[in-house]
Coordinates of C-alpha atoms in Angstrom, one line a residue:
X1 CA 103.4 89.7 122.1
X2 CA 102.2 90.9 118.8
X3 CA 105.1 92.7 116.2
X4 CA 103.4 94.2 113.4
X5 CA 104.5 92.9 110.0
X6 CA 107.5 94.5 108.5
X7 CA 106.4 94.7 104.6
X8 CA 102.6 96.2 106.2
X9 CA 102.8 99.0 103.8
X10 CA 104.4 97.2 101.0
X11 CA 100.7 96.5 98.6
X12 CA 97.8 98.6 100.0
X13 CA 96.8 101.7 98.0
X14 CA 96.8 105.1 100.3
X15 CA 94.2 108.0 99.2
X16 CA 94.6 111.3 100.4
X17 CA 91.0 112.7 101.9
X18 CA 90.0 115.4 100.0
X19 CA 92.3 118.5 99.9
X20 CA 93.5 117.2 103.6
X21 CA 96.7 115.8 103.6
X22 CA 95.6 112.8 106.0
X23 CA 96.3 109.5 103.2
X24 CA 93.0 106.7 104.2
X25 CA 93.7 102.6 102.8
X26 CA 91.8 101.7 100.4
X27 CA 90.2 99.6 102.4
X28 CA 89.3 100.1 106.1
X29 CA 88.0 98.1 108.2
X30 CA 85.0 98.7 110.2
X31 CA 83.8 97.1 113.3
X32 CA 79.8 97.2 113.6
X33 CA 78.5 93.4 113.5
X34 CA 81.5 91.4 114.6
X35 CA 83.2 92.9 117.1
X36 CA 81.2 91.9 120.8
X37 CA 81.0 89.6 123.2
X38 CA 79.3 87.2 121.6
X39 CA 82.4 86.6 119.2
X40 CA 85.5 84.9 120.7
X41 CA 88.1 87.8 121.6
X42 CA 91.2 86.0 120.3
X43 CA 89.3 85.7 116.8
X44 CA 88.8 89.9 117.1
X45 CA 92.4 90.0 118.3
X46 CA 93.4 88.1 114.9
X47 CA 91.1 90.0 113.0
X48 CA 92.6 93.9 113.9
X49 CA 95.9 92.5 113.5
X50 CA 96.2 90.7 110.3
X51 CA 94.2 94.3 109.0
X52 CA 97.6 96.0 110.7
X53 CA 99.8 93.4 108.7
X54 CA 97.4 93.9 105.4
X55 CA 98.6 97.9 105.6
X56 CA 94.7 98.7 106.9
X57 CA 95.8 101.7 109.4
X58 CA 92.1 102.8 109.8
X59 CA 89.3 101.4 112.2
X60 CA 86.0 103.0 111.6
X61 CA 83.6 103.0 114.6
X62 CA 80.6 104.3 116.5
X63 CA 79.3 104.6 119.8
X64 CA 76.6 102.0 119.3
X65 CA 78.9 99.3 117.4
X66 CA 78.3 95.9 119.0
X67 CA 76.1 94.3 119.7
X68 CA 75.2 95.4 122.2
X69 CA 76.6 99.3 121.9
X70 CA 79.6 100.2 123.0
X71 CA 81.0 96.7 122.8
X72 CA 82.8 97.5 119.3
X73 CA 84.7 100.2 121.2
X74 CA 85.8 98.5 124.3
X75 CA 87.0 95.7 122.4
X76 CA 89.1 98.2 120.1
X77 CA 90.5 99.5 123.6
X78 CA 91.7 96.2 124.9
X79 CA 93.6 95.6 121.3
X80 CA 94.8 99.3 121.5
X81 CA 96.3 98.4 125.3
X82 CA 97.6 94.6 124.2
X83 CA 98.2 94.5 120.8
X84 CA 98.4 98.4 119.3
X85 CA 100.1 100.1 122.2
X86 CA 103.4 101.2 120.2
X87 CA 101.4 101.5 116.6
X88 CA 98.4 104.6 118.2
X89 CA 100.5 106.5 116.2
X90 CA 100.3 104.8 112.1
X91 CA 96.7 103.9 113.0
X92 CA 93.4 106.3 111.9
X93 CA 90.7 105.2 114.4
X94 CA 87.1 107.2 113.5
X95 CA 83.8 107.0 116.0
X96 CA 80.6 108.3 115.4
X97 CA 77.1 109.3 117.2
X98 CA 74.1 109.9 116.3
X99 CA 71.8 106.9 116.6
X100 CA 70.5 105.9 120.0
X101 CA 72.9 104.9 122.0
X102 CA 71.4 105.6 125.8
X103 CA 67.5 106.4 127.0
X104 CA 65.9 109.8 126.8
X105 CA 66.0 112.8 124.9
X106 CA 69.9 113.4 125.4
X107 CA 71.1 109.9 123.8
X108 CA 70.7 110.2 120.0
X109 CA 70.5 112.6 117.5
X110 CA 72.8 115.4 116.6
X111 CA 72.4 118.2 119.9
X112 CA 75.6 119.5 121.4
X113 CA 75.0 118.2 124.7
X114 CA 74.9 114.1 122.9
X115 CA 77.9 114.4 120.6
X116 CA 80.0 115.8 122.9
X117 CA 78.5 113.6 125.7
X118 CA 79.1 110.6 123.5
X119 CA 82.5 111.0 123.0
X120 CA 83.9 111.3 126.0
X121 CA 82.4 108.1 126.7
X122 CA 84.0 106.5 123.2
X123 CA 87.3 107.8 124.3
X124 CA 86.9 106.5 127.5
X125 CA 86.2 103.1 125.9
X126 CA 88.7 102.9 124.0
X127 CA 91.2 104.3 126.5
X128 CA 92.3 107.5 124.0
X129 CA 93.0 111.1 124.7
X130 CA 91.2 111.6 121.2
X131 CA 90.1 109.8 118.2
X132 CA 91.2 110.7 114.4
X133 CA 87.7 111.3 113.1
X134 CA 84.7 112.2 114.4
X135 CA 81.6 112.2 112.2
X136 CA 77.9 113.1 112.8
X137 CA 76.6 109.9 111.9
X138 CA 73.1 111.2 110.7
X139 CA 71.7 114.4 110.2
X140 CA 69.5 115.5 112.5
X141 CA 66.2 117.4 110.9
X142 CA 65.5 119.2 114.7
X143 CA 68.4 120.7 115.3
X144 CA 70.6 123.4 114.2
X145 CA 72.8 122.2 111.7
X146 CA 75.2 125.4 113.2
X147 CA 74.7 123.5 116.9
X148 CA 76.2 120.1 115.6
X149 CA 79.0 121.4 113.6
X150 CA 79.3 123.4 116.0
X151 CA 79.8 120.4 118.5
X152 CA 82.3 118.9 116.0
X153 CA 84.3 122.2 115.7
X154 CA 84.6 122.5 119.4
X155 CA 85.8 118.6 119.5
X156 CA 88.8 119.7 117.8
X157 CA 89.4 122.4 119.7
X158 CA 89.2 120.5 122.6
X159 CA 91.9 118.8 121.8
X160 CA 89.5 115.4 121.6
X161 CA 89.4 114.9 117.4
X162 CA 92.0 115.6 114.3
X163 CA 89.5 115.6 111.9
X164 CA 85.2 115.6 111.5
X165 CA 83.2 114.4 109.1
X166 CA 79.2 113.8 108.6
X167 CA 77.7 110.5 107.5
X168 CA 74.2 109.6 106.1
X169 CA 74.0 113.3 104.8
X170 CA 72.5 114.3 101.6
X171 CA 74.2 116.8 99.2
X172 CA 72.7 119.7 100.0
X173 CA 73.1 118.8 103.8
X174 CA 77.3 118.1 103.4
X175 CA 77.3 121.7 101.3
X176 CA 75.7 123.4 104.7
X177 CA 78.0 121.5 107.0
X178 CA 81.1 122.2 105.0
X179 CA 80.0 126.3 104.8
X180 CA 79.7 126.0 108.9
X181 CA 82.5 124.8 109.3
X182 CA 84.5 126.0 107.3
X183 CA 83.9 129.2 108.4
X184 CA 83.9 128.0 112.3
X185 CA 87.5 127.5 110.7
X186 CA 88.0 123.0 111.0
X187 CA 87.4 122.0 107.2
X188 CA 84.8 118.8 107.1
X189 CA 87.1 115.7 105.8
X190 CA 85.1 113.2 104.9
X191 CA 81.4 111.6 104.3
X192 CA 80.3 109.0 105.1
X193 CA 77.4 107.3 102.7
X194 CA 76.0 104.1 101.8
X195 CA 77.2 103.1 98.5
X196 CA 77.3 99.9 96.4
X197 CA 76.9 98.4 92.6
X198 CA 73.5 97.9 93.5
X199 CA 72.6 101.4 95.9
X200 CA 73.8 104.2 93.5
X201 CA 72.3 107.0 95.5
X202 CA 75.6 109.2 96.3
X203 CA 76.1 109.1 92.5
X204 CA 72.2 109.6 91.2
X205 CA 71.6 112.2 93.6
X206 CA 74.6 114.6 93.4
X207 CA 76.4 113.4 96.8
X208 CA 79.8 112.8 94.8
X209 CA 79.7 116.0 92.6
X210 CA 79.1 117.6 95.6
X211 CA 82.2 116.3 97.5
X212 CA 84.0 116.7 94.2
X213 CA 83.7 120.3 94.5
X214 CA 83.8 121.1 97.7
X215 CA 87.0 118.5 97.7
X216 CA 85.5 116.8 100.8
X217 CA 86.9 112.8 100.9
X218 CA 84.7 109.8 100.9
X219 CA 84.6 106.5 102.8
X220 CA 81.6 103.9 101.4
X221 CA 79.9 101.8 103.6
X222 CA 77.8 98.4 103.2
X223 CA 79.6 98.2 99.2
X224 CA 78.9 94.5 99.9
X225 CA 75.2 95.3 100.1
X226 CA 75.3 93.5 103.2
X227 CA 76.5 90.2 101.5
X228 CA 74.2 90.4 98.7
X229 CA 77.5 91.4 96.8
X230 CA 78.9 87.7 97.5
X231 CA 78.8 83.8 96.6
X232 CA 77.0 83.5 100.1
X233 CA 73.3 83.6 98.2
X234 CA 74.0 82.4 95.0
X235 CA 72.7 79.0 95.6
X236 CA 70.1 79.7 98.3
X237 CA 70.3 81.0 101.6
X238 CA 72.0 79.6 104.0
X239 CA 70.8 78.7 107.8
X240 CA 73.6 80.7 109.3
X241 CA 72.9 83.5 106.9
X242 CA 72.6 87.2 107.9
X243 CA 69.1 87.0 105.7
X244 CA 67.9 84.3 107.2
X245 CA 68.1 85.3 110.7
X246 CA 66.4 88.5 112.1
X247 CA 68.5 91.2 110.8
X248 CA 66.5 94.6 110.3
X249 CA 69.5 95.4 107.5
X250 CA 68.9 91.7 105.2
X251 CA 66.1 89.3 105.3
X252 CA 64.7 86.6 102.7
X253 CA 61.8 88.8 101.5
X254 CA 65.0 90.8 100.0
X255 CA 66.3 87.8 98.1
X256 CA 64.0 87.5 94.7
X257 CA 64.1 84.9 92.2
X258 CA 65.1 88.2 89.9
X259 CA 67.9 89.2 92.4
X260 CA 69.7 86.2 92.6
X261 CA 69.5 85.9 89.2
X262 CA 70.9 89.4 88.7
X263 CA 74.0 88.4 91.4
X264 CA 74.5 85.3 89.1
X265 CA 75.3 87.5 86.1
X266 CA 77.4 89.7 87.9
X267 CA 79.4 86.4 89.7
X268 CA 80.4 85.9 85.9
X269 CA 81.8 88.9 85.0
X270 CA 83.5 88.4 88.0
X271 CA 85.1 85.2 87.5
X272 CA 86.3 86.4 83.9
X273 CA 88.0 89.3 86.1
X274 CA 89.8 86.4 88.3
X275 CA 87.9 87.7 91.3
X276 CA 84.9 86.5 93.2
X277 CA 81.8 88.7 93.3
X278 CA 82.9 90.6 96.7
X279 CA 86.5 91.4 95.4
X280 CA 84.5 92.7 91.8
X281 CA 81.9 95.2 94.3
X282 CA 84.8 96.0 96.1
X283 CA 86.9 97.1 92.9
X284 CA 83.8 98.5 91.6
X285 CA 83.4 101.1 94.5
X286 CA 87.0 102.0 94.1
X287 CA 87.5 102.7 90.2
X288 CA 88.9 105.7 89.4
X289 CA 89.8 106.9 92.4
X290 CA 87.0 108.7 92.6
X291 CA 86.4 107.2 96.2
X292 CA 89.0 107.5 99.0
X293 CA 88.2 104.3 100.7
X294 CA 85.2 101.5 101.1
X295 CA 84.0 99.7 104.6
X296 CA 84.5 96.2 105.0
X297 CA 83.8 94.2 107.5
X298 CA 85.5 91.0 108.5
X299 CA 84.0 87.5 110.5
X300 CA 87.6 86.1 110.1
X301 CA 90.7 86.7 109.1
X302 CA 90.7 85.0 105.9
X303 CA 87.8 86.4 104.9
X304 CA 89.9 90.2 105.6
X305 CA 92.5 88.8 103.4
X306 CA 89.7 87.9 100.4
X307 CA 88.8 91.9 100.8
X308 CA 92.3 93.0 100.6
X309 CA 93.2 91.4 97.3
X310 CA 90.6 93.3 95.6
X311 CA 93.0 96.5 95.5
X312 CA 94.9 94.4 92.9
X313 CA 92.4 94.7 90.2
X314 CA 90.7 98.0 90.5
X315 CA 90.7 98.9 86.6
X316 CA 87.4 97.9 84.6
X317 CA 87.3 98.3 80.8
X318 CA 84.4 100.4 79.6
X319 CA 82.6 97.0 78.4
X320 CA 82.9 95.6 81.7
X321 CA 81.1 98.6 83.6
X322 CA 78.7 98.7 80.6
X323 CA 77.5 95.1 81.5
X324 CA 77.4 95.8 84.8
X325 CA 75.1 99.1 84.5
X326 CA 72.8 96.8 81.9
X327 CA 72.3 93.9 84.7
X328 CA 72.1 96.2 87.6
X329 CA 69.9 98.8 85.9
X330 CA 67.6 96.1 84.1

């Protein structure tokens, strides 16, 4: 029977979310590529729990985490009944919809009728009453933005989410979502964006002044660039490799001679730092506190641990981010 660590809370960095007064990790630990059926159970088992022991209370989701979707979900529920049974309560466990996730017009997308639909079916997954978060995983350009806040608003109410929050929305998107809602009277927490060293778009399009001011939380997710943002293509790329396999999200067309060269740099600054190139990225996402908490995902529960020790270094002098902008930017 698994007893969570005693010292769990002892080293990881807690971020209040926005003007909320619900504290994130630093680090959270989402489950989209590695948590299925075709991945031994015990090693998910070892994975969730050594993130417990680490002090990583949140589990970020979605309805269509697996492969194939759902499976993310039910394998959270059989860890929640096992393993997490006596802990619901120090955990933060987020799902989303919004992507396809079952045929016809009703299965994606942002309508009242999906969201709600959807989540019944995560909770039910997951065996939960109701989850922490519950986000709007992409906007959705044919609907009324007042219909799917709407839908998020009326989660809460229902009794079936704490908190909601958008992801994959633009600036000017979160400012209309947070005026709904705020006036349907449930604040939005948290957005949700893609955000790395090397994909700067929350901070070259306005995203992060926007939740500056409107004091709206952020989580970042892929700051690993999907493993571009490690030693795993330094020298190559291997046959077991995300990119050289048939990922829509990484494939070797992506990995230039100028790229890897670029990576190389970065790996150096890095090793002056005393960190590898993902602990750097993940330090990088995190400096100033600017960010409430980055994404990472875990194959193994060493490589959870590699992620974690980033939080120890999360200070960059001005001449290290000046070398960085000059190699990324080039």
């Amino acid at each position: 029977m698994y007893t969570a660590h005693p010292d769990r809370y002892a080293d990881m960095p807690y971020r209040r979310t926005g003007r909320s007064g619900l504290k994130l990790p630093a680090l959270s630990l989402g489950l989209w590529h590695n948590f299925g059926p075709d991945r031994p159970a015990e090693t998910q088992r070892a994975i969730l729990r050594r993130a417990f022991d680490l002090g990583v209370t949140h589990f970020d989701l979605a309805n269509n985490y697996g492969p194939p979707p759902g499976a993310a979900e039910s394998a959270l529920g059989e860890a929640l009944k096992t393993d997490f049974a006596g802990y619901r309560d120090e955990l933060v466990i987020s799902t989303k919809a919004g992507y396809l996730m079952w045929p016809g017009p009703y299965g994606e997308w942002g309508s009242r009728k999906y969201l709600l639909s959807s989540l019944d079916q995560s909770l039910s997954r997951m065996g939960l009453d109701h989850v922490d978060i519950f986000y709007s995983h992409r906007f959705d350009p044919d609907t009324p933005l007042e219909e799917t806040m709407g839908a998020l608003h009326t989660a809460v109410q229902q009794g079936k989410a704490l908190y909601v929050g958008v992801s994959n929305y633009n600036a000017e998107q979160t400012r209309e979502a947070a005026r709904i809602l705020g006036e349907l009277g449930t604040p939005l927490l948290i957005n949700q964006p893609r955000y790395s060293m090397l994909d700067r778009r929350p901070e070259d399009e306005g995203l992060m002044d926007a939740l500056d001011e409107l004091q709206v939380g952020s989580i970042a997710y892929s700051p690993l660039e999907q493993g571009l943002l490690t030693s795993r293509y330094l020298d190559g790329i291997p046959e077991d490799s995300r990119a050289a396999g048939d990922s829509p999200f990484l494939n070797t067309d992506a990995l230039t001679e100028e790229l890897v060269g670029r990576l190389r740099a970065l790996a150096d600054i890095a090793s002056e730092r005393g960190q590898s190139l993902a602990q750097m990225a993940l330090s990088w996402v995190l400096r100033g506190g600017r960010l409430t908490s980055a994404l990472v995902g875990a194959s193994s529960p060493q490589q959870l641990e590699d992620s974690v020790a980033a939080t120890r270094n999360l200070d960059f002098s001005a001449e290290e981010l000046a070398r960085i902008d000059a190699i990324v930017k080039q």
